[in-house]
Short mmCIF file of C-alpha atoms in Angstrom, two decimals:
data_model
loop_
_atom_site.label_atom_id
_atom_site.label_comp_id
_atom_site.label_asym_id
_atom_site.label_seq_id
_atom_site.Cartn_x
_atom_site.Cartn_y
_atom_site.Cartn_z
CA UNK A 13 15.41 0.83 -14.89
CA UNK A 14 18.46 -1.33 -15.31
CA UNK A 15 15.67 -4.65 -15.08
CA UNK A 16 12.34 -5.91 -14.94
CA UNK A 17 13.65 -8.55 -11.96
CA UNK A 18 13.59 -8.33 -8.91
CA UNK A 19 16.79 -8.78 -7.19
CA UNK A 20 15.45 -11.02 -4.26
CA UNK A 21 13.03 -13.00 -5.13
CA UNK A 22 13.81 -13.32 -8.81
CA UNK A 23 10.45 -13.01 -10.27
CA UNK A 24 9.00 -9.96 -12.90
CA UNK A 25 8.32 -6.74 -11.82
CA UNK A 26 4.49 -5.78 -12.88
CA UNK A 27 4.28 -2.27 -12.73
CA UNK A 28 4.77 -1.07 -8.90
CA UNK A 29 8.46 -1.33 -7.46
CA UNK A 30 10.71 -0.07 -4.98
CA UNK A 31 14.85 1.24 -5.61
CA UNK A 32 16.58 2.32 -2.54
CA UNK A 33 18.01 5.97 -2.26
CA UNK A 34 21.31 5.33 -3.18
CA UNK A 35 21.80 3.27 -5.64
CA UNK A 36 19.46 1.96 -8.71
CA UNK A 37 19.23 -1.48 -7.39
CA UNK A 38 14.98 -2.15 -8.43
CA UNK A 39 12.63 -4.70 -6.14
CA UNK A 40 9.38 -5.43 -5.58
CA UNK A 41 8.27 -3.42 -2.31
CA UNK A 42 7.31 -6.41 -0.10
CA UNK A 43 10.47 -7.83 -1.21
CA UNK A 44 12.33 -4.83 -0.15
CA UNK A 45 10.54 -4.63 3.02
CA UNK A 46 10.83 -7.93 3.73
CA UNK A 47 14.56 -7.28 3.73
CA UNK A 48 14.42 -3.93 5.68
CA UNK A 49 12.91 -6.03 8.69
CA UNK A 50 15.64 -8.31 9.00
CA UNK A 51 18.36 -6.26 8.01
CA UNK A 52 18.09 -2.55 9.13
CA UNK A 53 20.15 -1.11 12.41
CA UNK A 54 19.89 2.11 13.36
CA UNK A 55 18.12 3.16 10.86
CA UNK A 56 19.97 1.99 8.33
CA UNK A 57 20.13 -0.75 6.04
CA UNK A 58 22.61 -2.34 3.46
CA UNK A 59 21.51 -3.26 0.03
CA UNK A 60 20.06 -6.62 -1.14
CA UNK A 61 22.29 -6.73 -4.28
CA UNK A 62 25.47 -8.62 -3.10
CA UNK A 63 27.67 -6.35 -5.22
CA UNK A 64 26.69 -3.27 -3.64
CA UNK A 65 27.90 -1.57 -0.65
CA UNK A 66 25.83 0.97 -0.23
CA UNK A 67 23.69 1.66 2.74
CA UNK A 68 20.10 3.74 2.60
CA UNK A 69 17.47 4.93 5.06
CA UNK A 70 14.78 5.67 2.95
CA UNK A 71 13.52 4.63 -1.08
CA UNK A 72 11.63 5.46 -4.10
CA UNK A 73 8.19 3.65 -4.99
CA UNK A 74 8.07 3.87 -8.63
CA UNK A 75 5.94 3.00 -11.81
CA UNK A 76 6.28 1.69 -15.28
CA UNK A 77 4.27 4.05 -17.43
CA UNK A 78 3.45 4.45 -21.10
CA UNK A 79 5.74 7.46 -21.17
CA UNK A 80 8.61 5.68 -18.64
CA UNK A 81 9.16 5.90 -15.36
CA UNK A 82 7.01 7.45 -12.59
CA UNK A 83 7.80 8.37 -8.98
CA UNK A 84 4.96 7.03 -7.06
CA UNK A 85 6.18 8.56 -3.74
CA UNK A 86 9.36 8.34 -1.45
CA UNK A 87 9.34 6.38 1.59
CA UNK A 88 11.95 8.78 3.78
CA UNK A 89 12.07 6.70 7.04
CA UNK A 90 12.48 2.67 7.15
CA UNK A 91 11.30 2.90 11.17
CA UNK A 92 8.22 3.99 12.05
CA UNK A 93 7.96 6.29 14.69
CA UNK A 94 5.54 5.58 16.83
CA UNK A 95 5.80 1.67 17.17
CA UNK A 96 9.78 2.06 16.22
CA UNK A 97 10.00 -0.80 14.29
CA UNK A 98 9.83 -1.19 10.21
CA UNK A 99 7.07 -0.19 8.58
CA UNK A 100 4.58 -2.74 8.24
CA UNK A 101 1.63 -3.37 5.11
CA UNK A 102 -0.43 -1.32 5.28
CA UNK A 103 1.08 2.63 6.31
CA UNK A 104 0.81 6.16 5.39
CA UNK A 105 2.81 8.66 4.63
CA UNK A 106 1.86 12.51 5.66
CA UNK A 107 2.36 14.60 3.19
CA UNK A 108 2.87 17.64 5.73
CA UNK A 109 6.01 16.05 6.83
CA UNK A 110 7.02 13.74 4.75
CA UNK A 111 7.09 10.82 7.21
CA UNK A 112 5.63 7.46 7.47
CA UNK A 113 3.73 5.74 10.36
CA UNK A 114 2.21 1.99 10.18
CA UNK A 115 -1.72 2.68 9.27
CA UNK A 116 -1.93 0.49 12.63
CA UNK A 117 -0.23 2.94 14.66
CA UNK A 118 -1.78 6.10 12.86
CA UNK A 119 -5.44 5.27 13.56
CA UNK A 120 -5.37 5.25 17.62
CA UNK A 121 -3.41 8.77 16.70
CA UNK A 122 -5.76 10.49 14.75
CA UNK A 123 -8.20 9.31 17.14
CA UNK A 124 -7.34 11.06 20.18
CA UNK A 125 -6.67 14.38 17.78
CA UNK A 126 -7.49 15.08 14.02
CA UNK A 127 -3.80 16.08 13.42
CA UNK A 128 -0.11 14.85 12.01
CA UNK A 129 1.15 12.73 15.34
CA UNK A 130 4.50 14.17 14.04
CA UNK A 131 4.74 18.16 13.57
CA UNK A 132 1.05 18.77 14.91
CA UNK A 133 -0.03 20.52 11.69
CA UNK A 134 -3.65 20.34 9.99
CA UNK A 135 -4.02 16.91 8.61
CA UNK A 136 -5.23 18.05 4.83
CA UNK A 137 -3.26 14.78 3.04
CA UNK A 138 -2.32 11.65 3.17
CA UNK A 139 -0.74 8.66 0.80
CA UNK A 140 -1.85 5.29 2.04
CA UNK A 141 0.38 2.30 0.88
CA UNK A 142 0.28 -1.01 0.45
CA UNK A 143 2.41 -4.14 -0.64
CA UNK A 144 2.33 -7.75 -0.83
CA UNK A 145 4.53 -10.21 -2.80
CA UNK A 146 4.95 -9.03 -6.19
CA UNK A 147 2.07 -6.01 -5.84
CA UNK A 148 1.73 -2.89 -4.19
CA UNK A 149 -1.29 -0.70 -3.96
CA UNK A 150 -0.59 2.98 -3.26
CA UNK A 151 -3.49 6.08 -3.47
CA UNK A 152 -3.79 9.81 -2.11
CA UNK A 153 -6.41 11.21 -0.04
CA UNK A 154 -7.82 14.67 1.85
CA UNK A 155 -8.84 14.47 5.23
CA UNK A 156 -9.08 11.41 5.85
CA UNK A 157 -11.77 10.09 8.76
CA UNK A 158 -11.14 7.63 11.35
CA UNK A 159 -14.04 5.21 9.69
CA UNK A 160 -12.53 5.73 6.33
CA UNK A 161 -8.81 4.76 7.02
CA UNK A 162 -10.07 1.75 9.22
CA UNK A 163 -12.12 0.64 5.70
CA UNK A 164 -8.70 1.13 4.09
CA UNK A 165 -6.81 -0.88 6.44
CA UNK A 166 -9.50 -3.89 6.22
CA UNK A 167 -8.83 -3.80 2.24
CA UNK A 168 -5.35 -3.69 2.33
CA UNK A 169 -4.38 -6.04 5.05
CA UNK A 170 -6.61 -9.09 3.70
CA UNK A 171 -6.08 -12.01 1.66
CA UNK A 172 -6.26 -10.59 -2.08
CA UNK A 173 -8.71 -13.89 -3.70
CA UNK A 174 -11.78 -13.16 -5.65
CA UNK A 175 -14.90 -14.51 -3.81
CA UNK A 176 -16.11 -15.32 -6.89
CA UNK A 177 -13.65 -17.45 -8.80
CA UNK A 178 -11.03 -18.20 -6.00
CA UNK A 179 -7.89 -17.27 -7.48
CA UNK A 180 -5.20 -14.64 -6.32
CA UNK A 181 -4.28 -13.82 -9.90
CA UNK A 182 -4.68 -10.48 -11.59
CA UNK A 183 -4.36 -8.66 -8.02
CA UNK A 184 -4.06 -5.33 -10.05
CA UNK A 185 -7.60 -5.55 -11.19
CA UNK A 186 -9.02 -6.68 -7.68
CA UNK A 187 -11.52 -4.56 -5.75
CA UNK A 188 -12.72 -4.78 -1.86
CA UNK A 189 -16.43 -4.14 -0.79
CA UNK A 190 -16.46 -2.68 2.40
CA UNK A 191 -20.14 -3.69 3.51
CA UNK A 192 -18.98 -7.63 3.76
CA UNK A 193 -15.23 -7.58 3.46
CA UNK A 194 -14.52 -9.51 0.50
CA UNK A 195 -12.54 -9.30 -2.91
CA UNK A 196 -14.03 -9.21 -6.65
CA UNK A 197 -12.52 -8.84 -9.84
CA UNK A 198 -13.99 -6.47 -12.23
CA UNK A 199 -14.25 -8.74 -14.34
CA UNK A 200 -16.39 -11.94 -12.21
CA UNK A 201 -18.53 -8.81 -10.98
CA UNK A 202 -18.88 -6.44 -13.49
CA UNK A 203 -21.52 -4.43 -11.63
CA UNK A 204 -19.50 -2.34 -9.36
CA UNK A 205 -20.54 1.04 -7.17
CA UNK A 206 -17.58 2.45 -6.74
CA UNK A 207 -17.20 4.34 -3.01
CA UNK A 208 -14.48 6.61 -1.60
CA UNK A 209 -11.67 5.18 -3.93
CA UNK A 210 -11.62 3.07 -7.13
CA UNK A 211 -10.05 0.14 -4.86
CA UNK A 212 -13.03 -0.11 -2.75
CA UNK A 213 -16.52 -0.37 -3.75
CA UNK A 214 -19.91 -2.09 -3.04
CA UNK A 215 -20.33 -5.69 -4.67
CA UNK A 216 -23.48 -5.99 -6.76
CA UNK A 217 -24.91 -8.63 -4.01
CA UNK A 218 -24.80 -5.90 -1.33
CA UNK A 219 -26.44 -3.31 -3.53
CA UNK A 220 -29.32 -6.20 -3.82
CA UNK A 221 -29.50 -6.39 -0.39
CA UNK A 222 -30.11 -3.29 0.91
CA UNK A 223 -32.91 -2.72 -1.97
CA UNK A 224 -34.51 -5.89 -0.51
CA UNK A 225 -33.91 -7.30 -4.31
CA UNK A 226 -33.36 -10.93 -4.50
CA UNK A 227 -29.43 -12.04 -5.53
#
């Protein structure tokens, strides 16, 4: 990792970024994408960095780790599919085939038939991924359900703030409940159930309402 800046927008990168395929150019994701959508023809797309000529259809989410670097997963097509436009917050990539597909345009699929909309295999795995301005939020999971990736796509397309103490900040460390749709940090709720995935949970004032218990 040649920097911990992104080449866009200027600011740090946390921990979750993107590089394109051909070059080692590093960005946050949303950044990247950002760029993708106003940039990309046929498939295609140049790089950001003024200094580099290189084109590339598809890029590397990566980590920061104790021990270095981690590859998160690959994004290998900028377009989805289905809707044939860039990939928009929040999609998922099938791990049969490698491709991507907006979590918007994957639901109605998997609805008419529990299988990949691209090679028609078994659906056994997915990785669902998510990104907003300096962020990204990116998790695995087997056979997924209809109900379960439209939970997902309610806690990764809304407004990360903490109901709690209002602020934005910390969005690493923020968890959705999916019985009323709202953000927590661990910390301002402490008392967390967690459900289905460590991201998304049941907020102590839900658990007190379905026990009849006062808040």
């Amino acid at each position: 990792m040649n920097n911990s800046v992104c080449l866009i927008c200027k600011g740090n990168i946390k921990t979750i970024f993107a590089v394109p395929c051909t070059c080692d150019h590093v960005f946050h994701l949303a950044c990247l994408m950002r760029w993708i959508s106003q940039k990309t023809t046929d498939h295609y797309c140049p790089c950001p960095q003024s200094s580099c000529d290189k084109e590339f259809d598809s890029l590397n989410v990566l980590s920061t780790d104790v021990g270095g670097l981690k590859l998160l997963t690959t994004i290998n097509n900028l377009i989805c599919p289905i809707c044939i436009d860039v990939l928009k917050s929040p999609s998922v990539i099938m791990n049969c085939c490698g491709r991507t597909i907006c979590l918007d345009c994957f639901i109605p699929a998997l609805e008419r038939k529990s299988e990949c909309p691209m090679d028609r295999s078994g659906l056994n795995e997915i990785t669902a991924l998510s990104w907003t301005q300096d962020s990204a939020t990116l998790f695995r999971d087997y056979n997924p359900t209809v109900k379960y990736l439209k939970d997902i796509g309610r806690a990764l397309s809304s407004n990360y703030t903490c109901r709690l103490c209002k602020s934005p900040e910390d969005a690493d460390n923020i968890y959705f409940c999916i019985s009323c749709s709202a953000y927590y940090h661990r910390k301002c709720d402490p008392n967390i159930v967690f459900q289905c995935h460590p991201f998304i949970w049941i907020c102590r004032s839900c658990i007190e309402q379905s026990r009849g218990e006062p808040k």
